[in-house]
mmCIF file of C-alpha atoms and ligand atoms in Angstrom:
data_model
loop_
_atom_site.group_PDB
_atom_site.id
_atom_site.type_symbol
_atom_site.label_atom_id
_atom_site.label_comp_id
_atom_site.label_asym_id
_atom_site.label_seq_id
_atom_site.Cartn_x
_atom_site.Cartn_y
_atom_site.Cartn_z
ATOM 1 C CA UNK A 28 0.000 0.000 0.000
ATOM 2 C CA UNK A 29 1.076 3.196 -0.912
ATOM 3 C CA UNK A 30 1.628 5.902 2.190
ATOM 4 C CA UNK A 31 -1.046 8.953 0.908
ATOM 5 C CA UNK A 32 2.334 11.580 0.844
ATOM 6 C CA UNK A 33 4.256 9.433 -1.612
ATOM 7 C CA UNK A 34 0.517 8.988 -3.504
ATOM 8 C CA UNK A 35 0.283 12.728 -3.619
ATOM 9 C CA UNK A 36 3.543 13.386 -4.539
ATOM 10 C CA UNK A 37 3.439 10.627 -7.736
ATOM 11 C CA UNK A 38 -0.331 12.778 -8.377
ATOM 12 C CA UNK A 39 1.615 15.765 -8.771
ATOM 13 C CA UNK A 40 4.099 13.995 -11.105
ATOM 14 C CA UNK A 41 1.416 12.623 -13.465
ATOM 15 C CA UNK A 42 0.237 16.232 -13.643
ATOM 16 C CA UNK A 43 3.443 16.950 -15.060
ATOM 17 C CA UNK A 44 3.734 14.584 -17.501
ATOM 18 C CA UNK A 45 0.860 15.031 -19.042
ATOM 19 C CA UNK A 46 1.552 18.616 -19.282
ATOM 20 C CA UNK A 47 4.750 17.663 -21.348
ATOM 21 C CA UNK A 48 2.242 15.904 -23.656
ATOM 22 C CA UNK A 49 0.230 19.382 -23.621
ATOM 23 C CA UNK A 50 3.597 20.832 -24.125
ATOM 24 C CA UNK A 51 4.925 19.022 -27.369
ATOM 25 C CA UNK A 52 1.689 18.674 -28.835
ATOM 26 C CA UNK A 53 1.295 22.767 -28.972
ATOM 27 C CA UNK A 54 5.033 22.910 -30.350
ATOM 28 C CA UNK A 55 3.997 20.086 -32.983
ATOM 29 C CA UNK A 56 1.152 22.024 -33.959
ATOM 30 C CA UNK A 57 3.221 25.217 -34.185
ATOM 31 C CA UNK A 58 5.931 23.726 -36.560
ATOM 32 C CA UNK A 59 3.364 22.440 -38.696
ATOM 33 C CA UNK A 60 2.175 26.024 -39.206
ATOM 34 C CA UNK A 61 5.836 26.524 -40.024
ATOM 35 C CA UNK A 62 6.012 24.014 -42.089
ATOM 36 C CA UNK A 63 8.026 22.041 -40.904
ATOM 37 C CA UNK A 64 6.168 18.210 -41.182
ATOM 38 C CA UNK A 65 9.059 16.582 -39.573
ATOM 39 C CA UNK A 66 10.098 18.379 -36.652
ATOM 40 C CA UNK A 67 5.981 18.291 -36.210
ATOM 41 C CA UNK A 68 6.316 14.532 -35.965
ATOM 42 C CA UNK A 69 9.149 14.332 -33.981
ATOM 43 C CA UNK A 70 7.210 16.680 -31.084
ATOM 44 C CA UNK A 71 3.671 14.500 -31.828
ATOM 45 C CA UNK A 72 6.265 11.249 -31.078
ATOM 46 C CA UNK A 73 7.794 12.808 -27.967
ATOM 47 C CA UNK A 74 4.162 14.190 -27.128
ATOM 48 C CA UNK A 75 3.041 9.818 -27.047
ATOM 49 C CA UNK A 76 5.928 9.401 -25.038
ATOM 50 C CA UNK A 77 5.180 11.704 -22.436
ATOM 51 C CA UNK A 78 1.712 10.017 -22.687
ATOM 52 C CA UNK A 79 3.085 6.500 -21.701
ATOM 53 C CA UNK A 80 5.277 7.951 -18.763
ATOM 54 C CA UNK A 81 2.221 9.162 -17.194
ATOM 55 C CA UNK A 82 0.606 6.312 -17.893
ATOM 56 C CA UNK A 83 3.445 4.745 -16.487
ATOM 57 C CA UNK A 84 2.804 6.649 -12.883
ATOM 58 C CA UNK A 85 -1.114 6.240 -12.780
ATOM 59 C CA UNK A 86 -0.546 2.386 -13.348
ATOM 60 C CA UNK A 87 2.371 2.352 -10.418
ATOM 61 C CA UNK A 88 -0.046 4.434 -7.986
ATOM 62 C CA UNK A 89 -3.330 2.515 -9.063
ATOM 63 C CA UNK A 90 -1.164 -0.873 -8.547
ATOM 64 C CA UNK A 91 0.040 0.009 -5.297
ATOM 65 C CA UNK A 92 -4.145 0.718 -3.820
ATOM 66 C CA UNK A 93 -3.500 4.630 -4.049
ATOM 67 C CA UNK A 94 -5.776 6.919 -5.426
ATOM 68 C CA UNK A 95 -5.106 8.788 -8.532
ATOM 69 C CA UNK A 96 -6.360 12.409 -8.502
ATOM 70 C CA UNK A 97 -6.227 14.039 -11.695
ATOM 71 C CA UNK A 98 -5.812 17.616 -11.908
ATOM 72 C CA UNK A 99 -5.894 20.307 -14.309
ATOM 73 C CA UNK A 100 -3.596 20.511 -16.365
ATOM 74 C CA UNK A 101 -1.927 24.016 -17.228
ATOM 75 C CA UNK A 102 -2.415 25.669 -20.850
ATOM 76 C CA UNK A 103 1.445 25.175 -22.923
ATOM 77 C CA UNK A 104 2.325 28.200 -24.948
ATOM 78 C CA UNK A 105 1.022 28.607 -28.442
ATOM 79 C CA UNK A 106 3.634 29.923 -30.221
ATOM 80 C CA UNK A 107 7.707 30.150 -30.171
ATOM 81 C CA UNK A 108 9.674 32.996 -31.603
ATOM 82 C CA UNK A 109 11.753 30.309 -33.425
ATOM 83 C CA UNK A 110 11.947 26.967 -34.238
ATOM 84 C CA UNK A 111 15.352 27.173 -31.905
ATOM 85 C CA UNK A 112 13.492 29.161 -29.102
ATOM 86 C CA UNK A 113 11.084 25.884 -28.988
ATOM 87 C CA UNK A 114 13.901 23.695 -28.720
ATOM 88 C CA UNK A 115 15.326 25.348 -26.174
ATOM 89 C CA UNK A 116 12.228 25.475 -24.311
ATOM 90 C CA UNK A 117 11.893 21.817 -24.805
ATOM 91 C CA UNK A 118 15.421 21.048 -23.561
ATOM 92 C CA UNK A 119 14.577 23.516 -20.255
ATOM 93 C CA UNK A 120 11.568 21.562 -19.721
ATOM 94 C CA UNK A 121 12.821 18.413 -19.424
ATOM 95 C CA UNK A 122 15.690 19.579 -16.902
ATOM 96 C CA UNK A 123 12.888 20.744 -15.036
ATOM 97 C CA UNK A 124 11.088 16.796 -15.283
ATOM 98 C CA UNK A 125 14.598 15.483 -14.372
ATOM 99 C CA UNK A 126 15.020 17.513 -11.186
ATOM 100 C CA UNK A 127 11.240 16.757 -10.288
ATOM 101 C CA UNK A 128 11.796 12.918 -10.730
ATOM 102 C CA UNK A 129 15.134 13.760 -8.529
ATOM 103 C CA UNK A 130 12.301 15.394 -5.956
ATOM 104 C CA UNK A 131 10.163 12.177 -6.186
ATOM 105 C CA UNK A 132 12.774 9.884 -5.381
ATOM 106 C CA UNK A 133 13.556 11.999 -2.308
ATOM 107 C CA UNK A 134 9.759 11.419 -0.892
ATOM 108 C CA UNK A 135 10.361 7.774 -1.329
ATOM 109 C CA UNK A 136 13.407 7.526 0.353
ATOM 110 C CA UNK A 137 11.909 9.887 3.206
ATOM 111 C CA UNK A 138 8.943 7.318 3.663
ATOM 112 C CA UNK A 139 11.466 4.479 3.249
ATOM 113 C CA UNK A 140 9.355 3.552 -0.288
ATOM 114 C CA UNK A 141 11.755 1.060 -1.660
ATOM 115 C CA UNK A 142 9.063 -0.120 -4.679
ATOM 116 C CA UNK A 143 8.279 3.837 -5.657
ATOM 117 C CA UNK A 144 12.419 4.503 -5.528
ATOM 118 C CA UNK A 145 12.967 0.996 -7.050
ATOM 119 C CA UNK A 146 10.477 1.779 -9.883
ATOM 120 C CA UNK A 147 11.287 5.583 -10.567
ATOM 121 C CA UNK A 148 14.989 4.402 -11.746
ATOM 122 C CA UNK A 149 13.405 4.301 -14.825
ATOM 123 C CA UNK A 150 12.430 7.526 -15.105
ATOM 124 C CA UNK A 151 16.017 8.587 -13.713
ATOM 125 C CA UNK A 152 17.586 6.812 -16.635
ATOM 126 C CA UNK A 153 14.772 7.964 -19.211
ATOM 127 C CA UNK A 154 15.569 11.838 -18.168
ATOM 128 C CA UNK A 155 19.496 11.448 -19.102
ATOM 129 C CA UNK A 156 17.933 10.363 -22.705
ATOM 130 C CA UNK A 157 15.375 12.837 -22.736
ATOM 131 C CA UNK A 158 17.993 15.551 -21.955
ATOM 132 C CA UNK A 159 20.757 14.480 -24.541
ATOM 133 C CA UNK A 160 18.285 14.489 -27.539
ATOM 134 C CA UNK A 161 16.541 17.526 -26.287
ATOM 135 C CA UNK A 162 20.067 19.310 -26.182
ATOM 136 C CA UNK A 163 21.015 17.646 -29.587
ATOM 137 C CA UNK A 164 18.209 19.288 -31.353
ATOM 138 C CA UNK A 165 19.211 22.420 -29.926
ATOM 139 C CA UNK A 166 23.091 22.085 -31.145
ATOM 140 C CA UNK A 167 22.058 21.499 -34.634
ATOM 141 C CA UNK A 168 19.643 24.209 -34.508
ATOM 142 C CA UNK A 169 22.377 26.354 -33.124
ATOM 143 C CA UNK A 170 24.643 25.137 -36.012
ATOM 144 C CA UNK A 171 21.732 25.722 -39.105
ATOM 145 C CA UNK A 172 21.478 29.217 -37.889
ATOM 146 C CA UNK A 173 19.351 31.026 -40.597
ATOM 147 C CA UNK A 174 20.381 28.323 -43.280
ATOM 148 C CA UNK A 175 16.523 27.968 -44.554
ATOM 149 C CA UNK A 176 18.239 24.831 -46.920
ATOM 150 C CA UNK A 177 19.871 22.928 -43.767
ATOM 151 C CA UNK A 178 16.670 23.861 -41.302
ATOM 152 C CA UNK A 179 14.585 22.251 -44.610
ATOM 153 C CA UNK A 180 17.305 19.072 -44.374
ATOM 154 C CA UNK A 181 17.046 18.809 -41.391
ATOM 155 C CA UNK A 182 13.275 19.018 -40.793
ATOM 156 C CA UNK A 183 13.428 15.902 -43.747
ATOM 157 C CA UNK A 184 15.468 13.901 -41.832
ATOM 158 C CA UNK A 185 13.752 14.002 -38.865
ATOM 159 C CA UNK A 186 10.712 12.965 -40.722
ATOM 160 C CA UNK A 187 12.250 10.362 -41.949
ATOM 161 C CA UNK A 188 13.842 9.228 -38.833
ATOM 162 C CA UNK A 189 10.196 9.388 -37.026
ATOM 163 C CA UNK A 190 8.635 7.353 -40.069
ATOM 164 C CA UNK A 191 11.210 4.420 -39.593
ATOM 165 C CA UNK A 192 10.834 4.183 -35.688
ATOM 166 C CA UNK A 193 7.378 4.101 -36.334
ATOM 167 C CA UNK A 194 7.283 1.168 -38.562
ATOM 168 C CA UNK A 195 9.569 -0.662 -37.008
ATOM 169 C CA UNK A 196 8.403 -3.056 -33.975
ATOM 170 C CA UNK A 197 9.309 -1.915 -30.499
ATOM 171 C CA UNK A 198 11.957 -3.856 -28.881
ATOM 172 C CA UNK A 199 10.182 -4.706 -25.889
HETATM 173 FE FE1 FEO B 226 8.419 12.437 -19.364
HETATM 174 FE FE2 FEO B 226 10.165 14.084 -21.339
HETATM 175 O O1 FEO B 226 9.827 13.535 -19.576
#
């Protein structure tokens, strides 16, 4: 059974979760404004993940006889000054998810949780992914510059790159 603190505390982490879906959902629908088809798919795939790793949390609380308590879930920003000012946001935001999982670990340990600090090393190892692609977007970003040709390269590779994963079967 799950102590009602740690319960809370995985709550608030679910909340921000699915505000990352929220988050790269508004930048996919930005870039396809732009444009830009394949960065737009790479946000909508990131925007599913962020889906699963809430999913993720609700199943862990639910499992464990706690009670999931959704709430709201804040409005993301519309629009981003450039496509580099939305990767940079992107790559802030999940520092922000890495030092929150950091948090949640802490309330386990406090309550002596070993299943909820046991099962969030997967999140912990997830964030040092979601951080080095987040950051690698933003390099080449930083490298294109105003190169419309290279951002248009680039934005084709990445929706090529999304249309393999996706037809290829998941490992696990
Ligand atoms: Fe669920 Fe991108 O952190």
């Amino acid at each position: 059974m799950i102590q009602a603190g740690v319960a809370e505390a995985f709550n608030g982490q679910i909340n921000k979760e699915f505000y990352s879906y929220y988050l790269y959902l508004a930048m996919a629908t930005h870039l396809q404004g732009r444009g830009l088809k394949g960065l737009s798919a790479l946000m909508r795939q990131k925007a599913a993940e962020e889906q699963t790793h809430a999913m993720k949390l609700f199943d862990f609380v639910e499992a464990r006889g706690g009670a999931v308590v959704l709430a709201a879930i804040d409005a993301p920003p519309a629009t981003w000054d450039s496509v580099l000012a939305a990767a940079e946001a992107a790559y802030d935001h999940e520092c922000f998810i890495s030092r929150s999982i950091d948090d949640l670990v802490a309330v386990c340990r406090a309550a002596n949780d070993n299943a909820g600090e046991t099962f969030l090393q997967w999140f912990v190892t997830e964030q040092v992914e979601e951080e080095e692609t987040a950051q690698e977007l933003v390099d080449q970003l930083r490298l294109i510059g105003d190169n419309g040709a290279a951002l248009y390269m680039l934005d084709r590779d990445l929706g090529a790159g999304v249309a393999t994963a996706a037809a290829t079967p998941a490992a696990t």
